[in-house]
Amino acid sequence: MASLGIHHETATNDEIAAYCSNPNHIPLGGAPYGNNVIKLPDKAVVKYIVMEYMEGRVLEPVEDPSQICKIADILARLAKIRSSTPGALSGGVSCGILWSESEPPFFHAIEDLEFWFNRRLSKHDPKLVLGGYELGLCHLDIARNFLLLQDGFLCLIDWASAGFYPRLFEVCLLRITHGMKGFFVSDVLQLGDLTDKEEVHIKSMLQAYNNTARYYL
């Protein structure tokens, strides 16, 4: 995965070393951390794992209303980080719960997102039309694995699924994982306002997700 400010697929050795040694770069958790860079040779292909160590306590379950409000605020702040191109934060294919593991998609434009979902809908289902939506940073793997840092701040971990998508993608994933895990999602969702148009599109996304899940079972 790439952190903000460095791209794992294109960065040179010098760029990675400079990033890790720069005390002024901004960690995703908002706190200082130690970097561990592991170089793994694999058939002449060099791979890097950049790990961020966060000192804190695993917060499970998340039941404090004030913490739930903080989580909703984190998601709102992330959504304000924008991109003109959809897809994974680290570049390359998108991964995570929403996407098929057998066909991890690579998105170049908003039309690619529409096509990916619409081809998984029946002809009677409302089609996804995403033109006009802003592409904001979505985490897409919100779960009960937050860290409560020593200074009282929440740290959101597991960024492998993160990317730039319309905000309704985050809500869609929250509804999917709510069915899987049954956690605080309903409280978080109540803190945001969705338009009727967004609700229709989320319904179509959920239908496409269910169709894909049934196909690969």
Coordinates of N, CA and C in Angstrom, one line a residue, residues 57-206:
R57 N -4.3 1.6 22.0 CA -5.1 0.5 22.5 C -6.2 0.2 21.5
V58 N -6.4 -1.1 21.2 CA -7.4 -1.5 20.3 C -8.8 -1.2 20.9
L59 N -9.6 -0.5 20.2 CA -10.9 0.0 20.7 C -12.0 -0.9 20.2
E60 N -12.4 -1.9 21.0 CA -13.4 -2.8 20.6 C -14.2 -3.3 21.8
P61 N -15.5 -3.1 21.8 CA -16.3 -2.5 20.7 C -16.3 -1.0 20.8
V62 N -16.8 -0.3 19.8 CA -17.0 1.1 19.8 C -18.4 1.4 20.2
E63 N -18.6 1.8 21.4 CA -20.0 2.0 21.9 C -20.2 3.4 22.4
D64 N -19.1 4.1 22.8 CA -19.2 5.5 23.3 C -19.7 6.4 22.2
P65 N -20.9 7.1 22.4 CA -21.4 8.0 21.4 C -20.4 9.0 20.9
S66 N -19.6 9.5 21.8 CA -18.6 10.5 21.4 C -17.6 10.0 20.4
Q67 N -17.2 8.7 20.6 CA -16.3 8.0 19.7 C -17.0 7.8 18.4
I68 N -18.2 7.4 18.4 CA -19.0 7.2 17.1 C -19.0 8.5 16.3
C69 N -19.2 9.6 17.0 CA -19.3 11.0 16.4 C -17.9 11.3 15.8
K70 N -16.8 10.9 16.5 CA -15.5 11.1 15.9 C -15.2 10.3 14.7
I71 N -15.7 9.1 14.7 CA -15.6 8.2 13.5 C -16.3 8.8 12.3
A72 N -17.5 9.3 12.5 CA -18.3 10.0 11.4 C -17.5 11.2 11.0
D73 N -16.9 11.9 11.9 CA -16.2 13.1 11.5 C -14.9 12.8 10.7
I74 N -14.3 11.7 11.0 CA -13.1 11.2 10.3 C -13.5 10.9 8.8
L75 N -14.6 10.2 8.7 CA -15.1 9.9 7.3 C -15.4 11.1 6.5
A76 N -16.0 12.1 7.2 CA -16.4 13.4 6.5 C -15.1 14.1 6.1
R77 N -14.1 14.1 6.9 CA -12.8 14.8 6.6 C -12.1 14.1 5.4
L78 N -12.1 12.7 5.5 CA -11.5 12.0 4.4 C -12.2 12.3 3.0
A79 N -13.5 12.4 3.1 CA -14.2 12.7 1.8 C -13.9 14.0 1.2
K80 N -13.3 14.9 2.0 CA -12.9 16.2 1.4 C -11.5 16.2 0.7
I81 N -10.8 15.0 0.8 CA -9.6 14.9 0.1 C -10.0 14.3 -1.3
R82 N -9.8 15.1 -2.4 CA -10.4 14.8 -3.7 C -9.3 14.3 -4.7
S83 N -9.9 13.7 -5.7 CA -9.0 13.2 -6.8 C -9.9 13.4 -8.1
S84 N -9.3 13.5 -9.2 CA -10.0 13.6 -10.5 C -10.1 12.2 -11.1
T85 N -9.4 11.2 -10.6 CA -9.4 9.9 -11.1 C -9.9 8.9 -10.0
P86 N -10.9 8.0 -10.3 CA -11.3 7.0 -9.4 C -10.3 5.9 -9.2
G87 N -10.4 5.1 -8.1 CA -9.6 3.9 -7.9 C -8.8 3.9 -6.7
A88 N -8.0 2.9 -6.5 CA -7.3 2.6 -5.3 C -6.4 3.8 -4.9
L89 N -6.2 4.0 -3.6 CA -5.4 5.1 -3.1 C -3.9 4.9 -3.5
S90 N -3.5 3.6 -3.6 CA -2.1 3.3 -3.9 C -1.9 3.1 -5.4
G91 N -3.0 3.3 -6.2 CA -2.9 3.1 -7.6 C -3.1 1.6 -7.9
G92 N -3.2 1.3 -9.2 CA -3.4 -0.1 -9.5 C -4.8 -0.6 -9.3
V93 N -5.0 -1.9 -9.1 CA -6.4 -2.4 -9.0 C -7.0 -2.1 -7.7
S94 N -8.3 -2.0 -7.7 CA -9.1 -1.8 -6.4 C -9.3 -3.2 -5.8
C95 N -9.2 -3.2 -4.4 CA -9.4 -4.5 -3.7 C -10.3 -4.2 -2.5
G96 N -10.8 -5.3 -1.9 CA -11.6 -5.2 -0.8 C -13.0 -5.9 -0.9
I97 N -13.8 -5.7 0.0 CA -15.1 -6.4 0.1 C -16.0 -6.1 -1.1
L98 N -16.0 -4.9 -1.6 CA -16.9 -4.5 -2.7 C -16.5 -5.1 -4.0
W99 N -15.3 -5.5 -4.2 CA -14.8 -5.9 -5.5 C -14.6 -7.4 -5.6
S100 N -14.9 -8.0 -6.7 CA -14.7 -9.4 -6.9 C -13.2 -9.8 -6.8
E101 N -12.9 -10.8 -6.0 CA -11.5 -11.2 -5.8 C -10.9 -11.9 -7.1
S102 N -11.8 -12.4 -7.9 CA -11.3 -13.1 -9.2 C -11.1 -12.1 -10.3
E103 N -11.7 -10.9 -10.2 CA -11.6 -9.9 -11.2 C -11.3 -8.5 -10.6
P104 N -10.2 -8.3 -9.9 CA -10.0 -7.0 -9.3 C -9.9 -5.9 -10.3
P105 N -10.7 -4.9 -10.2 CA -10.8 -3.9 -11.3 C -9.8 -2.8 -11.2
F106 N -9.5 -2.3 -12.4 CA -8.6 -1.1 -12.5 C -9.4 0.0 -13.2
F107 N -9.6 1.1 -12.5 CA -10.4 2.2 -13.0 C -9.6 3.4 -13.5
H108 N -10.0 3.8 -14.7 CA -9.3 5.0 -15.2 C -10.2 6.2 -15.2
A109 N -11.5 6.0 -15.2 CA -12.5 7.1 -15.3 C -13.8 6.7 -14.6
I110 N -14.6 7.7 -14.3 CA -15.9 7.4 -13.6 C -16.8 6.5 -14.4
E111 N -16.6 6.5 -15.8 CA -17.4 5.6 -16.6 C -17.0 4.1 -16.3
D112 N -15.8 3.9 -16.0 CA -15.4 2.5 -15.7 C -16.1 2.0 -14.4
L113 N -16.3 2.9 -13.4 CA -17.0 2.5 -12.2 C -18.4 2.1 -12.6
E114 N -19.1 3.0 -13.4 CA -20.4 2.7 -13.8 C -20.5 1.4 -14.5
F115 N -19.6 1.1 -15.5 CA -19.7 -0.1 -16.2 C -19.5 -1.3 -15.4
W116 N -18.6 -1.2 -14.4 CA -18.3 -2.4 -13.5 C -19.6 -2.8 -12.8
F117 N -20.3 -1.8 -12.3 CA -21.5 -2.2 -11.5 C -22.7 -2.5 -12.4
N118 N -22.9 -1.7 -13.5 CA -24.0 -1.9 -14.4 C -24.0 -3.3 -15.1
R119 N -22.9 -3.8 -15.4 CA -22.8 -5.1 -16.0 C -23.2 -6.2 -15.1
R120 N -23.3 -5.9 -13.8 CA -23.6 -6.9 -12.8 C -25.1 -6.8 -12.4
L121 N -25.8 -5.9 -13.0 CA -27.2 -5.7 -12.8 C -28.1 -6.3 -13.9
S122 N -29.3 -6.7 -13.5 CA -30.2 -7.1 -14.5 C -30.8 -6.0 -15.3
K123 N -31.4 -6.2 -16.4 CA -31.9 -5.1 -17.3 C -33.1 -4.4 -16.6
H124 N -33.6 -5.0 -15.5 CA -34.7 -4.3 -14.8 C -34.2 -3.4 -13.6
D125 N -33.0 -3.6 -13.3 CA -32.5 -2.8 -12.1 C -32.1 -1.4 -12.6
P126 N -32.3 -0.4 -11.7 CA -31.9 1.0 -12.0 C -30.4 1.0 -12.2
K127 N -29.9 1.6 -13.3 CA -28.5 1.7 -13.6 C -27.8 2.8 -12.8
L128 N -26.5 2.5 -12.5 CA -25.7 3.5 -11.8 C -25.2 4.6 -12.7
V129 N -25.5 5.9 -12.3 CA -25.0 7.0 -13.1 C -24.3 7.9 -12.1
L130 N -23.0 7.9 -12.3 CA -22.1 8.6 -11.3 C -21.6 9.9 -11.7
G131 N -21.9 10.4 -12.9 CA -21.5 11.7 -13.4 C -22.0 12.8 -12.5
G132 N -21.1 13.7 -12.1 CA -21.5 14.8 -11.2 C -21.1 14.5 -9.8
Y133 N -20.8 13.3 -9.4 CA -20.3 13.0 -8.0 C -18.8 13.4 -7.9
E134 N -18.5 14.0 -6.7 CA -17.1 14.2 -6.4 C -16.4 12.9 -6.0
L135 N -15.2 12.8 -6.3 CA -14.4 11.6 -5.9 C -13.6 11.9 -4.7
G136 N -14.1 11.5 -3.6 CA -13.4 11.7 -2.3 C -12.7 10.5 -1.8
L137 N -11.8 10.7 -0.8 CA -11.1 9.5 -0.2 C -12.1 8.7 0.7
C138 N -12.3 7.5 0.3 CA -13.1 6.5 1.1 C -12.2 5.5 1.7
H139 N -12.5 5.1 2.9 CA -11.7 4.0 3.6 C -12.1 2.6 3.1
L140 N -13.4 2.4 3.0 CA -14.0 1.2 2.5 C -13.7 -0.1 3.3
D141 N -13.3 0.0 4.5 CA -13.1 -1.1 5.4 C -13.2 -0.7 6.9
I142 N -14.2 0.1 7.2 CA -14.5 0.5 8.5 C -14.9 -0.7 9.4
A143 N -14.2 -1.0 10.4 CA -14.5 -2.1 11.3 C -14.1 -1.7 12.7
R144 N -14.3 -2.7 13.6 CA -14.0 -2.4 15.1 C -12.6 -2.7 15.4
N145 N -11.7 -2.1 14.6 CA -10.3 -2.3 14.9 C -9.6 -0.9 14.9
F146 N -10.3 0.1 15.5 CA -9.7 1.4 15.7 C -8.6 1.3 16.8
L147 N -7.7 2.2 16.8 CA -6.7 2.3 17.9 C -7.0 3.6 18.6
L148 N -7.1 3.6 19.9 CA -7.2 4.8 20.7 C -5.7 5.1 21.1
L149 N -5.2 6.2 20.6 CA -3.9 6.6 20.8 C -3.7 7.2 22.2
Q150 N -2.5 7.3 22.7 CA -2.3 7.8 24.1 C -2.7 9.2 24.3
D151 N -2.8 10.0 23.2 CA -3.2 11.4 23.3 C -4.7 11.5 23.2
G152 N -5.5 10.4 23.1 CA -6.9 10.4 23.0 C -7.5 10.4 21.6
F153 N -6.6 10.5 20.6 CA -7.1 10.6 19.2 C -7.4 9.1 18.8
L154 N -8.3 9.0 17.8 CA -8.6 7.7 17.2 C -7.7 7.6 16.0
C155 N -7.2 6.4 15.8 CA -6.4 6.0 14.6 C -7.2 5.0 13.8
L156 N -7.4 5.3 12.5 CA -8.1 4.3 11.6 C -7.0 3.5 10.9
I157 N -7.1 2.2 11.0 CA -6.1 1.4 10.4 C -6.7 0.5 9.3
D158 N -5.9 -0.3 8.6 CA -6.3 -1.2 7.5 C -6.7 -0.3 6.3
W159 N -5.8 0.2 5.6 CA -6.1 1.1 4.4 C -6.0 0.4 3.1
A160 N -5.9 -0.9 3.0 CA -5.7 -1.6 1.7 C -6.8 -1.4 0.8
S161 N -8.0 -1.2 1.3 CA -9.2 -1.0 0.4 C -9.5 0.5 0.0
A162 N -8.7 1.4 0.6 CA -9.0 2.8 0.5 C -8.8 3.3 -1.0
G163 N -9.6 4.3 -1.3 CA -9.4 4.9 -2.7 C -10.3 6.0 -2.9
F164 N -10.4 6.6 -4.1 CA -11.2 7.8 -4.4 C -12.4 7.3 -5.1
Y165 N -13.6 7.6 -4.5 CA -14.9 7.2 -5.0 C -15.9 8.2 -4.5
P166 N -17.1 8.1 -5.1 CA -18.2 9.0 -4.6 C -18.5 8.5 -3.1
R167 N -19.0 9.5 -2.3 CA -19.1 9.2 -0.9 C -20.1 8.0 -0.6
L168 N -21.0 7.8 -1.6 CA -22.0 6.8 -1.4 C -21.4 5.4 -1.3
F169 N -20.2 5.3 -1.9 CA -19.5 4.0 -1.8 C -19.1 3.6 -0.3
E170 N -18.8 4.6 0.5 CA -18.5 4.4 1.9 C -19.7 3.9 2.6
V171 N -20.9 4.5 2.3 CA -22.1 4.2 2.9 C -22.5 2.8 2.5
C172 N -22.3 2.4 1.2 CA -22.7 1.1 0.7 C -21.9 0.1 1.5
L173 N -20.6 0.3 1.6 CA -19.7 -0.7 2.4 C -20.1 -0.8 3.8
L174 N -20.5 0.3 4.4 CA -21.0 0.2 5.8 C -22.2 -0.6 5.9
R175 N -23.1 -0.6 5.0 CA -24.3 -1.4 5.0 C -24.0 -2.8 4.8
I176 N -23.0 -3.1 3.9 CA -22.6 -4.5 3.6 C -22.0 -5.1 4.9
T177 N -21.1 -4.4 5.5 CA -20.4 -4.9 6.7 C -21.3 -5.0 7.9
H178 N -22.3 -4.1 7.9 CA -23.3 -4.2 9.0 C -23.9 -5.5 9.0
G179 N -24.3 -6.0 7.8 CA -24.9 -7.4 7.8 C -23.9 -8.5 8.2
M180 N -22.6 -8.2 8.0 CA -21.6 -9.3 8.3 C -21.3 -9.2 9.8
K181 N -21.1 -8.0 10.3 CA -20.5 -7.9 11.6 C -21.5 -7.3 12.7
G182 N -22.5 -6.6 12.3 CA -23.5 -6.1 13.2 C -22.9 -5.2 14.2
F183 N -22.2 -4.1 13.8 CA -21.6 -3.2 14.8 C -22.2 -1.9 14.7
F184 N -21.4 -0.8 14.9 CA -21.9 0.5 15.1 C -22.4 1.2 13.9
V185 N -22.5 0.6 12.7 CA -22.7 1.2 11.5 C -24.0 2.1 11.5
S186 N -25.1 1.6 12.1 CA -26.3 2.3 12.0 C -26.2 3.7 12.7
D187 N -25.4 3.8 13.8 CA -25.2 5.1 14.4 C -24.4 6.0 13.6
V188 N -23.4 5.5 12.8 CA -22.6 6.3 12.0 C -23.4 6.8 10.8
L189 N -24.3 6.0 10.2 CA -25.0 6.4 9.1 C -26.1 7.4 9.4
Q190 N -26.6 7.4 10.6 CA -27.6 8.4 11.0 C -27.0 9.8 11.1
L191 N -25.7 9.9 11.1 CA -25.0 11.2 11.2 C -24.8 11.9 9.8
G192 N -25.2 11.2 8.7 CA -25.0 11.8 7.4 C -26.4 11.9 6.7
D193 N -26.5 12.8 5.8 CA -27.7 13.0 5.0 C -27.5 12.5 3.6
L194 N -28.3 11.6 3.1 CA -28.2 11.1 1.8 C -29.4 11.6 1.0
T195 N -29.2 11.9 -0.3 CA -30.3 12.3 -1.2 C -31.0 11.1 -1.7
D196 N -32.2 11.3 -2.2 CA -33.0 10.2 -2.8 C -32.2 9.5 -3.9
K197 N -31.5 10.3 -4.7 CA -30.7 9.8 -5.8 C -29.6 8.9 -5.3
E198 N -28.9 9.3 -4.2 CA -27.9 8.5 -3.6 C -28.4 7.2 -3.1
E199 N -29.6 7.2 -2.5 CA -30.2 6.0 -2.0 C -30.5 5.0 -3.1
V200 N -31.0 5.5 -4.2 CA -31.3 4.7 -5.4 C -30.0 4.0 -5.9
H201 N -28.9 4.8 -6.0 CA -27.7 4.3 -6.4 C -27.0 3.3 -5.5
I202 N -27.2 3.5 -4.2 CA -26.7 2.6 -3.2 C -27.4 1.3 -3.3
K203 N -28.7 1.3 -3.5 CA -29.5 0.1 -3.7 C -29.0 -0.7 -4.9
S204 N -28.7 0.0 -6.0 CA -28.2 -0.7 -7.2 C -26.8 -1.3 -6.9
M205 N -26.0 -0.6 -6.2 CA -24.7 -1.1 -5.8 C -24.8 -2.4 -5.0
L206 N -25.7 -2.3 -4.0 CA -25.9 -3.5 -3.2 C -26.4 -4.7 -4.0

